[in-house]
Backbone as numpy.savetxt, mean C-alpha at the origin, in Angstrom:
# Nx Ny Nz CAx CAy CAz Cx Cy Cz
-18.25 -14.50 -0.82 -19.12 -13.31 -0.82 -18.22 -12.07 -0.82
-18.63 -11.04 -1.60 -17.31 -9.78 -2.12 -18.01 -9.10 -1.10
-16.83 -8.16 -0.22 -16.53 -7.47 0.44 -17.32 -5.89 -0.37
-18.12 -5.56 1.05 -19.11 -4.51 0.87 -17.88 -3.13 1.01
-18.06 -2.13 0.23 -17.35 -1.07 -0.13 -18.07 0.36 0.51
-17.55 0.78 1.88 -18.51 1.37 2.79 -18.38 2.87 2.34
-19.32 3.61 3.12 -19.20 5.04 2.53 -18.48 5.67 3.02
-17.98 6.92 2.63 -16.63 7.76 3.20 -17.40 8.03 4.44
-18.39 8.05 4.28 -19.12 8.75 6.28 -18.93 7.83 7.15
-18.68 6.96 6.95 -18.42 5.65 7.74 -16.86 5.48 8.79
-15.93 6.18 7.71 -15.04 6.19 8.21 -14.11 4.44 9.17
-14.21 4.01 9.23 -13.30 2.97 10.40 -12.41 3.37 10.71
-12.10 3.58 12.22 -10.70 3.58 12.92 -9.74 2.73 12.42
-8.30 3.76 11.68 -7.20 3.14 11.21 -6.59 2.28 12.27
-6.91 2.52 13.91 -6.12 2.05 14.85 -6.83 0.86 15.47
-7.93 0.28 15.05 -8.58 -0.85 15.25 -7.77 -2.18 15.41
-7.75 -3.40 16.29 -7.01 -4.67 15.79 -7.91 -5.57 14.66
-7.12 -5.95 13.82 -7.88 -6.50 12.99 -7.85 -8.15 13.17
-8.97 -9.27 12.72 -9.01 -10.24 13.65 -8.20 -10.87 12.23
-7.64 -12.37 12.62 -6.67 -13.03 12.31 -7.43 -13.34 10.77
-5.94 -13.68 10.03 -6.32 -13.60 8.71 -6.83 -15.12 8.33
-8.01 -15.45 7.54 -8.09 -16.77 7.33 -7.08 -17.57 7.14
-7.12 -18.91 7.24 -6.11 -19.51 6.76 -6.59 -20.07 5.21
-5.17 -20.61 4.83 -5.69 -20.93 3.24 -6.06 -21.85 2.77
-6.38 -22.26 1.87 -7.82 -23.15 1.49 -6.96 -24.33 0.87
-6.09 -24.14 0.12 -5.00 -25.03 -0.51 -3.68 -24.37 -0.43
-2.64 -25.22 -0.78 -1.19 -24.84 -0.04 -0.59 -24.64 -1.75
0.19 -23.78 -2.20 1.15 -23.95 -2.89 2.63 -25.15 -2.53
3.35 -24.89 -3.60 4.79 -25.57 -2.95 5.70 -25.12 -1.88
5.47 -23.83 -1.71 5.88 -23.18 -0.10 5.17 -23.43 1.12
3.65 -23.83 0.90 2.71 -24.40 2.01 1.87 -22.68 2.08
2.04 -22.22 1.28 0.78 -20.74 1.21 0.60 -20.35 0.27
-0.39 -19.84 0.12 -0.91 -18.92 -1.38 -0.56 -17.39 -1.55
-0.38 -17.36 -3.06 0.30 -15.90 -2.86 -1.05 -14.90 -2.18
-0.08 -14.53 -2.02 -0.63 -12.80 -0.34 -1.05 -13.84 0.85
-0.25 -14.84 1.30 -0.75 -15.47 2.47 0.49 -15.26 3.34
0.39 -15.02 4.48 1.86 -14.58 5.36 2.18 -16.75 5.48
3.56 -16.77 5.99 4.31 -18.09 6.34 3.96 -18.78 7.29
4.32 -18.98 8.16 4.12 -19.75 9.39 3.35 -18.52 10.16
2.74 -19.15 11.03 1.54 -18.64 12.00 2.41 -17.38 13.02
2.39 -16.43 12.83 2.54 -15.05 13.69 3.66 -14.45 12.96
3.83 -15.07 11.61 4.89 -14.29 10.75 4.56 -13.06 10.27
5.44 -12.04 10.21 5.55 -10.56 9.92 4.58 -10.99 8.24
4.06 -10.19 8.00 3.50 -9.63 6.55 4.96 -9.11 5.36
5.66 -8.29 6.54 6.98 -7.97 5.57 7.83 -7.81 6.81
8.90 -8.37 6.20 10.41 -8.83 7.25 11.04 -8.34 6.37
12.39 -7.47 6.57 13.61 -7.02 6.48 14.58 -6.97 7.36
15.45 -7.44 6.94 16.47 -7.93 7.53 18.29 -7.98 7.10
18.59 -6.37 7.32 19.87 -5.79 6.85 19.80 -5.17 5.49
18.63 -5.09 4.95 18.61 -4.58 3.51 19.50 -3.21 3.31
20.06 -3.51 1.91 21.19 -2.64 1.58 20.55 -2.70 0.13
20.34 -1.35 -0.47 20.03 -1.17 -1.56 21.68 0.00 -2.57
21.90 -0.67 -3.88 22.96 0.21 -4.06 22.54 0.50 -5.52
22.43 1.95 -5.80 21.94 2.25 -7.35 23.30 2.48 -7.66
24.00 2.06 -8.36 25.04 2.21 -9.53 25.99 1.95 -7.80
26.99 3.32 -7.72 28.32 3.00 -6.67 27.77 4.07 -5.41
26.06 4.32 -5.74 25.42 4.87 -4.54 24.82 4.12 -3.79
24.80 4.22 -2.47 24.16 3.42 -1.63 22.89 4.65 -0.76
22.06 3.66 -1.42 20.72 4.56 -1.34 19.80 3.73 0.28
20.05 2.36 0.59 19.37 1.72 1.89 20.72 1.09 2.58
21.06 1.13 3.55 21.69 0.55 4.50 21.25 -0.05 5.70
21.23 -1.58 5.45 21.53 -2.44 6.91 19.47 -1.83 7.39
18.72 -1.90 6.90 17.14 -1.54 7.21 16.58 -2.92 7.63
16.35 -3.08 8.78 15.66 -3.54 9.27 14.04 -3.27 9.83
13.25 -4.09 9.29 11.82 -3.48 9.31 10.81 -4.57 9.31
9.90 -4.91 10.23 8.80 -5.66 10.09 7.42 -5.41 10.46
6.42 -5.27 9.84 5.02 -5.30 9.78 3.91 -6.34 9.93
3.49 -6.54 10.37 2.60 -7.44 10.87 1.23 -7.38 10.24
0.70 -8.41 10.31 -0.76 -8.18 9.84 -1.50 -7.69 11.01
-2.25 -6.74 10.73 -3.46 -5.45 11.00 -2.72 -4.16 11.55
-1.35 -4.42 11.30 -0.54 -2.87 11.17 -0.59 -1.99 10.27
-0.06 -0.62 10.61 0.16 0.43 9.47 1.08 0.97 10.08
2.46 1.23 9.07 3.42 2.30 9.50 3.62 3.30 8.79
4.11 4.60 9.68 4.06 5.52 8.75 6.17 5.49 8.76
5.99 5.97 7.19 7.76 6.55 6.95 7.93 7.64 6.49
8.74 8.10 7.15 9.24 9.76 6.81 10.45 10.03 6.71
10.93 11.14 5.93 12.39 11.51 5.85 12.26 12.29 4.79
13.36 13.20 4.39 13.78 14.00 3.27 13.73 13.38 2.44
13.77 14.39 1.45 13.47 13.78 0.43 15.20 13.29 -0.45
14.75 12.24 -1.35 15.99 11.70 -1.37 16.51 11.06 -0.37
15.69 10.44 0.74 16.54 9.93 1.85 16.27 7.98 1.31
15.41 7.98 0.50 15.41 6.71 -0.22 13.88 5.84 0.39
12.47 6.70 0.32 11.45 6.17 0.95 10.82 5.69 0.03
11.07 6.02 -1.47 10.06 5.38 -2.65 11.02 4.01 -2.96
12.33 4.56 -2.67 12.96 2.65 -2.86 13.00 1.95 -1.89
12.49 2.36 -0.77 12.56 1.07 0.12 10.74 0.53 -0.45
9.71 1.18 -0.62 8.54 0.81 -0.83 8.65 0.10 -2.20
9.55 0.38 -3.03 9.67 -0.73 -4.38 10.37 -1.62 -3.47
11.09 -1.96 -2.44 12.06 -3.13 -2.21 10.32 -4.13 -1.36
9.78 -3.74 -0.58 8.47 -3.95 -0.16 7.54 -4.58 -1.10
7.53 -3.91 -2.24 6.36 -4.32 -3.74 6.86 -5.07 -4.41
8.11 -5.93 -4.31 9.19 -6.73 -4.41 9.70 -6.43 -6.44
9.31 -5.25 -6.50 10.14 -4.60 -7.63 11.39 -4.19 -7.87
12.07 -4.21 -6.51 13.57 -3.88 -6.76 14.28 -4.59 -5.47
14.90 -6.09 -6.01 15.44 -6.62 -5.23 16.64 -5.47 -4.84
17.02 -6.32 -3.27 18.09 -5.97 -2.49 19.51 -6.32 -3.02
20.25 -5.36 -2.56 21.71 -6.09 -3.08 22.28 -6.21 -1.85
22.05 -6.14 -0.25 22.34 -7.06 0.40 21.24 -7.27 1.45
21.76 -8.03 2.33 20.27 -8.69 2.99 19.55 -9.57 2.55
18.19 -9.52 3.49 17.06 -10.57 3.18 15.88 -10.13 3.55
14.84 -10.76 3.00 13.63 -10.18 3.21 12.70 -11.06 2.72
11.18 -11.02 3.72 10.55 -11.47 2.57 8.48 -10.72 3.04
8.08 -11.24 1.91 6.83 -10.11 1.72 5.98 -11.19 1.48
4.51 -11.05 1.76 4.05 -12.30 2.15 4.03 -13.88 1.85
4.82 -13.85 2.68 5.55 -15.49 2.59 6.72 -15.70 1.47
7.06 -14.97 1.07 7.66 -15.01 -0.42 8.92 -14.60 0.10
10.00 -14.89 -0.38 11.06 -14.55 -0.61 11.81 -13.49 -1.20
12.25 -12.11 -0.96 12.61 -11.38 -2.24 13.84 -11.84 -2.51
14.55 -12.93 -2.49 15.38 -13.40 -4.07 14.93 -14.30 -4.61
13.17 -14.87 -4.16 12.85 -16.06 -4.91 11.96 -15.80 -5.97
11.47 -16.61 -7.04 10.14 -16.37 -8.10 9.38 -16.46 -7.31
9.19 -16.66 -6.22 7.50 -16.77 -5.26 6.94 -15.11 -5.16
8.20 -14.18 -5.16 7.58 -13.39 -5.17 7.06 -12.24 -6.19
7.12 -13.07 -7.43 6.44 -12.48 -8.35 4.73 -13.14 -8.24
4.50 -14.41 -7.39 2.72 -15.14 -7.62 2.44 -13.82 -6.32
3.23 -13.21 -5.50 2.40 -12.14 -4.11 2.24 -11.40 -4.74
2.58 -10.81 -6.18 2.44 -9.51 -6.40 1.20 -8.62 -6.49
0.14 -9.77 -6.98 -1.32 -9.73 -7.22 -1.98 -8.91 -6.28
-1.11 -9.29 -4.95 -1.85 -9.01 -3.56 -1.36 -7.66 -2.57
-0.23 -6.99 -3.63 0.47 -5.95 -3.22 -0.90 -4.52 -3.91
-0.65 -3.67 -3.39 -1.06 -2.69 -3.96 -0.05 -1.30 -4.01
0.97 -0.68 -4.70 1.91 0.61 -4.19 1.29 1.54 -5.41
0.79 2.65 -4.31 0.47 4.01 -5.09 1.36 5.24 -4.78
2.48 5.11 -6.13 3.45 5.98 -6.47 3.21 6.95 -6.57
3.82 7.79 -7.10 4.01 9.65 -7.21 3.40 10.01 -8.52
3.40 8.99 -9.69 3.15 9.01 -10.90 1.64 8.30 -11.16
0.32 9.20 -11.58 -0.35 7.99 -11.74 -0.41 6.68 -12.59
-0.89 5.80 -12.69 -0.91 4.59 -12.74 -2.24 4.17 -13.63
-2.74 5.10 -14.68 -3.89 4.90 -15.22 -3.84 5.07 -16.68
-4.76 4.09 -17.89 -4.60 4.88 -18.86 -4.92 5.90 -19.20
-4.02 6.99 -19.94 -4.86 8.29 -20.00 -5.88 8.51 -21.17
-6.08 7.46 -22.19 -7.26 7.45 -23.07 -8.33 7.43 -22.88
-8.35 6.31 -21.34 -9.47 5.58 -21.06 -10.19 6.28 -20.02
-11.60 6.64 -20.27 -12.32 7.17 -18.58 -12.03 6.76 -17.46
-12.14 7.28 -16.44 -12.11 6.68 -15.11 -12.96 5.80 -14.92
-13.87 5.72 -15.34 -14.83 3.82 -15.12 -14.23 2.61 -16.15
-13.57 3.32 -16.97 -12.94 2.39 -18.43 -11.95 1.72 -17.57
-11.11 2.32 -16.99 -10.03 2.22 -16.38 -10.43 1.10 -14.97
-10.97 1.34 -14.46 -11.55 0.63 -12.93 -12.14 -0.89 -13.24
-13.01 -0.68 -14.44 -13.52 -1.79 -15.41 -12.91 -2.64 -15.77
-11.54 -2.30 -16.57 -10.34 -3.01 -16.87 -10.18 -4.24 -15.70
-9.62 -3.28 -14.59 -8.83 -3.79 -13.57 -10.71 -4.66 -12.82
-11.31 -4.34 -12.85 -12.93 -5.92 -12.31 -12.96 -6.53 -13.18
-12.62 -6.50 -14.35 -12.74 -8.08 -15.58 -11.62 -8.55 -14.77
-10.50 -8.08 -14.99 -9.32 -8.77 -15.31 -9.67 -9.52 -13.46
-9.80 -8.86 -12.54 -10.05 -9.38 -11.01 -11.49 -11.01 -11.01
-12.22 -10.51 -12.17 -13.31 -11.64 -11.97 -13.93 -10.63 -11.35
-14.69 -9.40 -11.14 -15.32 -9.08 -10.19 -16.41 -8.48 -11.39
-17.58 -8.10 -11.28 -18.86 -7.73 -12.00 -18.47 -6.33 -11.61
-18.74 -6.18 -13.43 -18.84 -4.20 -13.70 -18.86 -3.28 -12.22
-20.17 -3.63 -12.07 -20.82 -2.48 -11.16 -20.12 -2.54 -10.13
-18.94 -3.42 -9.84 -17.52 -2.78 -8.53 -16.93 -1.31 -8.97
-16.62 -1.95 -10.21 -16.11 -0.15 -10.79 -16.02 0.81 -10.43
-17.56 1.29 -10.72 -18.55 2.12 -10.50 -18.78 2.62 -9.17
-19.23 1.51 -8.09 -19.20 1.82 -6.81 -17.95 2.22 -5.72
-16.67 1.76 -6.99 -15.31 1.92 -6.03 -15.23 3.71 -6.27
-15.54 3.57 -7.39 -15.75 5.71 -8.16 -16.45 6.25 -6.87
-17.85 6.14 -6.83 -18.70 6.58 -6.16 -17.99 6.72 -4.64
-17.60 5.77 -4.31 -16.88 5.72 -2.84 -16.10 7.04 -2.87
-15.44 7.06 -3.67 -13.91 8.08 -3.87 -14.06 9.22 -4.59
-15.74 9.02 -4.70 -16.84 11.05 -4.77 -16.22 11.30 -6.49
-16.17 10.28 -7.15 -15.83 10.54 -8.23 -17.38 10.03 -9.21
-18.01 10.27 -9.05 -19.22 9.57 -9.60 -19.89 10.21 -10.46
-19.62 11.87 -10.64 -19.89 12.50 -11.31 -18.87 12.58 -13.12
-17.73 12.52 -12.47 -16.64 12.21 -13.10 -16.25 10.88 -13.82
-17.01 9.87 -13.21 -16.12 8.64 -14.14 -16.11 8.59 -15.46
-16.95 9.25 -16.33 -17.02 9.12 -18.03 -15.86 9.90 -18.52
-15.11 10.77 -17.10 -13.98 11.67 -18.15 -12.61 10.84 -18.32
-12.17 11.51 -19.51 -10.78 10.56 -19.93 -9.69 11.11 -18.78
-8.92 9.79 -18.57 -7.85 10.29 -17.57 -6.91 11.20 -17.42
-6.91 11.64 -18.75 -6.14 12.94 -19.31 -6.82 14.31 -19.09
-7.97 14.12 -19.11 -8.43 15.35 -18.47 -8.89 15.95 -16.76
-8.42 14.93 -16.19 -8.51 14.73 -15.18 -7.22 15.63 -13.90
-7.97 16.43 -13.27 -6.96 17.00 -12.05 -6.18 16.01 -11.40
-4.75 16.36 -11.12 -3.87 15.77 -10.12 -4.89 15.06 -9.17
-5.75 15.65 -8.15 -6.45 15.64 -7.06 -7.15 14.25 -7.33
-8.28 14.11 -8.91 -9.37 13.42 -9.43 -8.40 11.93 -9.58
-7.36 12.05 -9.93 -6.65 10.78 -10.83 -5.98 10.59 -9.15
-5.47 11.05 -8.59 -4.89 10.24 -6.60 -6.31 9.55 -6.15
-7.48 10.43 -6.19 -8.66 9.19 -5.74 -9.23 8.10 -6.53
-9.06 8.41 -7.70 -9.05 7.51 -8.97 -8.68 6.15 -8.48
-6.80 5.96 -7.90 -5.94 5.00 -7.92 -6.39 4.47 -6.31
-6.75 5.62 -5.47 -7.50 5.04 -4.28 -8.34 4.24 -4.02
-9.27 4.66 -5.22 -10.63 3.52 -5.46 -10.42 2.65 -6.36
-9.05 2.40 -7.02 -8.55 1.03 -7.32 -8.28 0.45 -6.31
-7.53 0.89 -5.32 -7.37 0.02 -4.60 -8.04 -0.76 -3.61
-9.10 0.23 -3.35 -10.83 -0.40 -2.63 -10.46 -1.31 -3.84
-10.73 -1.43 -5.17 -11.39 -2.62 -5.70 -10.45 -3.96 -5.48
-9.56 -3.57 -5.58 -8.36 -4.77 -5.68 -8.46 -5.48 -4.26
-8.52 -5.23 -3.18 -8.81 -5.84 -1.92 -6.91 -6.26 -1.55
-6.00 -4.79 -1.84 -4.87 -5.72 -1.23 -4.70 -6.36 -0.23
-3.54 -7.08 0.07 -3.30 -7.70 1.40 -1.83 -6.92 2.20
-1.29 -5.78 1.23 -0.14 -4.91 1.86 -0.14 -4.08 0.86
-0.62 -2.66 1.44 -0.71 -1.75 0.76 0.50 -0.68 1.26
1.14 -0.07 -0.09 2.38 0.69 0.34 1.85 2.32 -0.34
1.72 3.66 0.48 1.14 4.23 -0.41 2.45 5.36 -0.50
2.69 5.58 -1.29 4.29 6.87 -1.51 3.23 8.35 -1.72
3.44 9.16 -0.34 2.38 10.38 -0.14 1.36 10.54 -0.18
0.56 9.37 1.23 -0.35 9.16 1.19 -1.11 10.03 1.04
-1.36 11.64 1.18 -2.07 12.64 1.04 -2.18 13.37 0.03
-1.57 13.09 -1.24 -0.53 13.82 -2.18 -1.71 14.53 -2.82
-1.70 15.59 -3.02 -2.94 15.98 -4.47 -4.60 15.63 -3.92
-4.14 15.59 -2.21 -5.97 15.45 -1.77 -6.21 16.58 -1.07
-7.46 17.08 -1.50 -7.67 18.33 -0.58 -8.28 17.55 1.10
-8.63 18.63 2.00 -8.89 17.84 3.55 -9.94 16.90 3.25
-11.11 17.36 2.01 -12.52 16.63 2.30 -12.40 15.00 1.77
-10.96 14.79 1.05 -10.87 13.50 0.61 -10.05 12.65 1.72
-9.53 13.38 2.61 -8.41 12.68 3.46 -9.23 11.33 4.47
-10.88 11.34 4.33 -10.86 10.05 4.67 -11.07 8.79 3.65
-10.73 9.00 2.55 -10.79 8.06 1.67 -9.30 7.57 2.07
-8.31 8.21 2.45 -7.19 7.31 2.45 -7.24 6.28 3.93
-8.16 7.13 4.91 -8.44 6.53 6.53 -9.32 5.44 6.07
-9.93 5.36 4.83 -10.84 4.30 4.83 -10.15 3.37 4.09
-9.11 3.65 3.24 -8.44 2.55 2.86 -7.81 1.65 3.79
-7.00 2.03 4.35 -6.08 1.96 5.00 -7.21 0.98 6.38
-7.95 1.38 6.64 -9.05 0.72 7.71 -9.45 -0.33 7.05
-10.06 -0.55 5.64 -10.35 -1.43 5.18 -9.19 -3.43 5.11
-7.93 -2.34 4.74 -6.96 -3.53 4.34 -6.87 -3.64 5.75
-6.46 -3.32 6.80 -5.97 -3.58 8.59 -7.14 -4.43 8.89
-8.23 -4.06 8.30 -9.71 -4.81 8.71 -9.76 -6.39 8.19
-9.22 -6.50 7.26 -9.14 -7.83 6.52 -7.62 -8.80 7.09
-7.18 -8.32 7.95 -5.79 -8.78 8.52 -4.40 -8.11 7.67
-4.91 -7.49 6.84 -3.18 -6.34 5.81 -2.93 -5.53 6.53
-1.41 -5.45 5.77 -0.84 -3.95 6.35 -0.63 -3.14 5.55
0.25 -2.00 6.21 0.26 -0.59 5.54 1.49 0.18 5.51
2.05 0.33 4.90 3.24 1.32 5.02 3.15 2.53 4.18
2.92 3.84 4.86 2.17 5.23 4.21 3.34 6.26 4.45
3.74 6.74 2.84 4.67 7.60 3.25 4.14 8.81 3.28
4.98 9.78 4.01 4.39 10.94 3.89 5.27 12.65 4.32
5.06 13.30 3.73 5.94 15.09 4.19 4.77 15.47 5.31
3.33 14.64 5.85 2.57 15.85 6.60 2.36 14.65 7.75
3.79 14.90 9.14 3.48 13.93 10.15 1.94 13.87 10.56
1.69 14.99 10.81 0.28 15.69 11.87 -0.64 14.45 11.26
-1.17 14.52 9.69 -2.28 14.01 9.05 -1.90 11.96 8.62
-0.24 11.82 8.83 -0.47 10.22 8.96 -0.52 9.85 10.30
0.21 10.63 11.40 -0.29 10.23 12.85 -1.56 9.26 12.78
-2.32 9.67 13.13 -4.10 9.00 13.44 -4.04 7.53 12.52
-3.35 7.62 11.68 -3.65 6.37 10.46 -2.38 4.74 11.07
-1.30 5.38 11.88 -0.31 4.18 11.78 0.11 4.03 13.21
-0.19 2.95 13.56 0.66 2.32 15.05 2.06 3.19 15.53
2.65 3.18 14.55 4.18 3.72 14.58 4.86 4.55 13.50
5.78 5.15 13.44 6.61 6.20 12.17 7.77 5.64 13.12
8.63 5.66 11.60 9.67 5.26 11.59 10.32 6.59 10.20
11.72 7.06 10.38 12.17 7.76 10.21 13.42 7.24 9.13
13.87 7.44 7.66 14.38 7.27 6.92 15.63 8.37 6.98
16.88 8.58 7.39 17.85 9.43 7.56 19.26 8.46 7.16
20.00 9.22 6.13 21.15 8.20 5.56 20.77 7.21 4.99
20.01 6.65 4.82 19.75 5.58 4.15 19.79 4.45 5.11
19.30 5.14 6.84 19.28 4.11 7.68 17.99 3.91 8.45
17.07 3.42 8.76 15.80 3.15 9.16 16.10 3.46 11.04
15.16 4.29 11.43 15.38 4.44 13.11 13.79 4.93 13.31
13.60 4.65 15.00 12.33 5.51 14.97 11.96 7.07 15.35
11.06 7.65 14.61 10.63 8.76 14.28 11.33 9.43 15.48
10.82 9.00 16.90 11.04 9.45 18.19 12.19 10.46 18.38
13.48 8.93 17.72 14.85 9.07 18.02 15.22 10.68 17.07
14.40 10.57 15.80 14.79 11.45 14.54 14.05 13.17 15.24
13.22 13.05 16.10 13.06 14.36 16.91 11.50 14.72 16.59
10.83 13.58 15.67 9.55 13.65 14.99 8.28 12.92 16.39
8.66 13.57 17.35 7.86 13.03 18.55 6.64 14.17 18.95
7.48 15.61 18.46 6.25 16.67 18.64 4.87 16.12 18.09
């Protein structure tokens, strides 16, 4: 039975515990299905010394980081301090060059973690839509291709106050229209670890609980969250913890002076 898609007035507390994630119905050759965490009380995403190096730069050092299912963390740091590549090392798009890690149940140096990918959701800086296609064309795409009936589309729009809007092409569409656009993809997709790079980016205040309702939704189903962001004040309320990106070394927010 598909998961009812609630109204922005509804809101759910991001800080809720969320109850344990089913177990799985049949086992792959690892003994889980992709987006299923490993053995019973395993992290959602484990890192463990990750060292990321672009060319003879070293952009992650020695990051240690784990998330749990019905968590959300928030990450912060300057910019350039390396928060959109640790969230590709997370979406298991850009393996590590040292360390280990792995993202649900999967391995990031193994092919297992290309079958989790399904179950990842990361909303980048860039949107992620065609620009030919309307905003319901677009949402439509992504419910065939899911198995899910049209009218998810539609109602993921409506959720994300775009309902007036879905017939316009994505190209004509405001910064603001195309960030809730990819929001209410991700209502449709039902991730199981959602990574969002500025979680607020291009939303004015009246949309900021579409991201509280995302983010409530996946914690609600046993996922997690890792939400980056430049505005501490507005991810506060949404994440258990912030953790602080400085050098290319992972510490918490506290230590980084982000406690005001």
């Amino acid at each position: 039975m598909e998961s009812r898609l609630l109204p922005l007035t509804a809101r759910p507390s991001a800080r809720r515990r969320a109850a344990p994630a089913s177990p799985p119905q049949r086992a792959d050759h690892a003994g889980t299905l992709p987006g299923q965490t490993g053995p019973a009380g395993a992290p959602l995403a484990a890192l463990r010394g990750v060292g990321v190096r672009l060319g003879a730069t070293p952009v992650l050092r020695a990051v240690d980081l784990e998330v749990g299912a019905g968590q959300a963390v928030g990450l912060v740091g300057a910019n350039g301090s390396g928060k959109t590549t640790l969230l590709r090392v997370l979406a298991t798009l850009l393996p590590p060059t040292s360390g280990s890690g792995t993202v649900l149940g999967a391995s990031l140096d193994s092919r297992a973690r290309f079958a989790v990918r399904t179950a990842i959701a990361l909303l980048g800086h860039a949107p992620a839509l065609y620009p030919k296609l309307t905003l319901d064309e677009n949402l439509a795409l992504v419910a065939r291709l899911l198995g899910e009936r049209p009218g998810r589309a539609t109602q993921a729009l409506e959720v994300a106050g775009l309902a007036g809007a879905r017939r316009r092409r994505a190209a004509h569409c405001s910064q603001g229209m195309l960030r809730r656009a990819e929001l209410a993809r991700a209502l449709l997709t039902k991730p199981r670890l959602l990574l969002l790079d500025e979680a607020h980016a291009g939303l004015d205040p009246a949309a900021s609980g579409l991201v509280e309702l995302l983010v409530g939704e996946v914690r609600g189903r046993g996922g997690a969250a890792v939400l980056v962001s430049h505005e501490p004040r507005r991810l506060r309320p949404l994440v258990e913890r912030t953790v602080e990106l400085a050098d290319g070394r992972l510490q918490p927010a506290e230590e980084a002076g982000h406690a005001r």
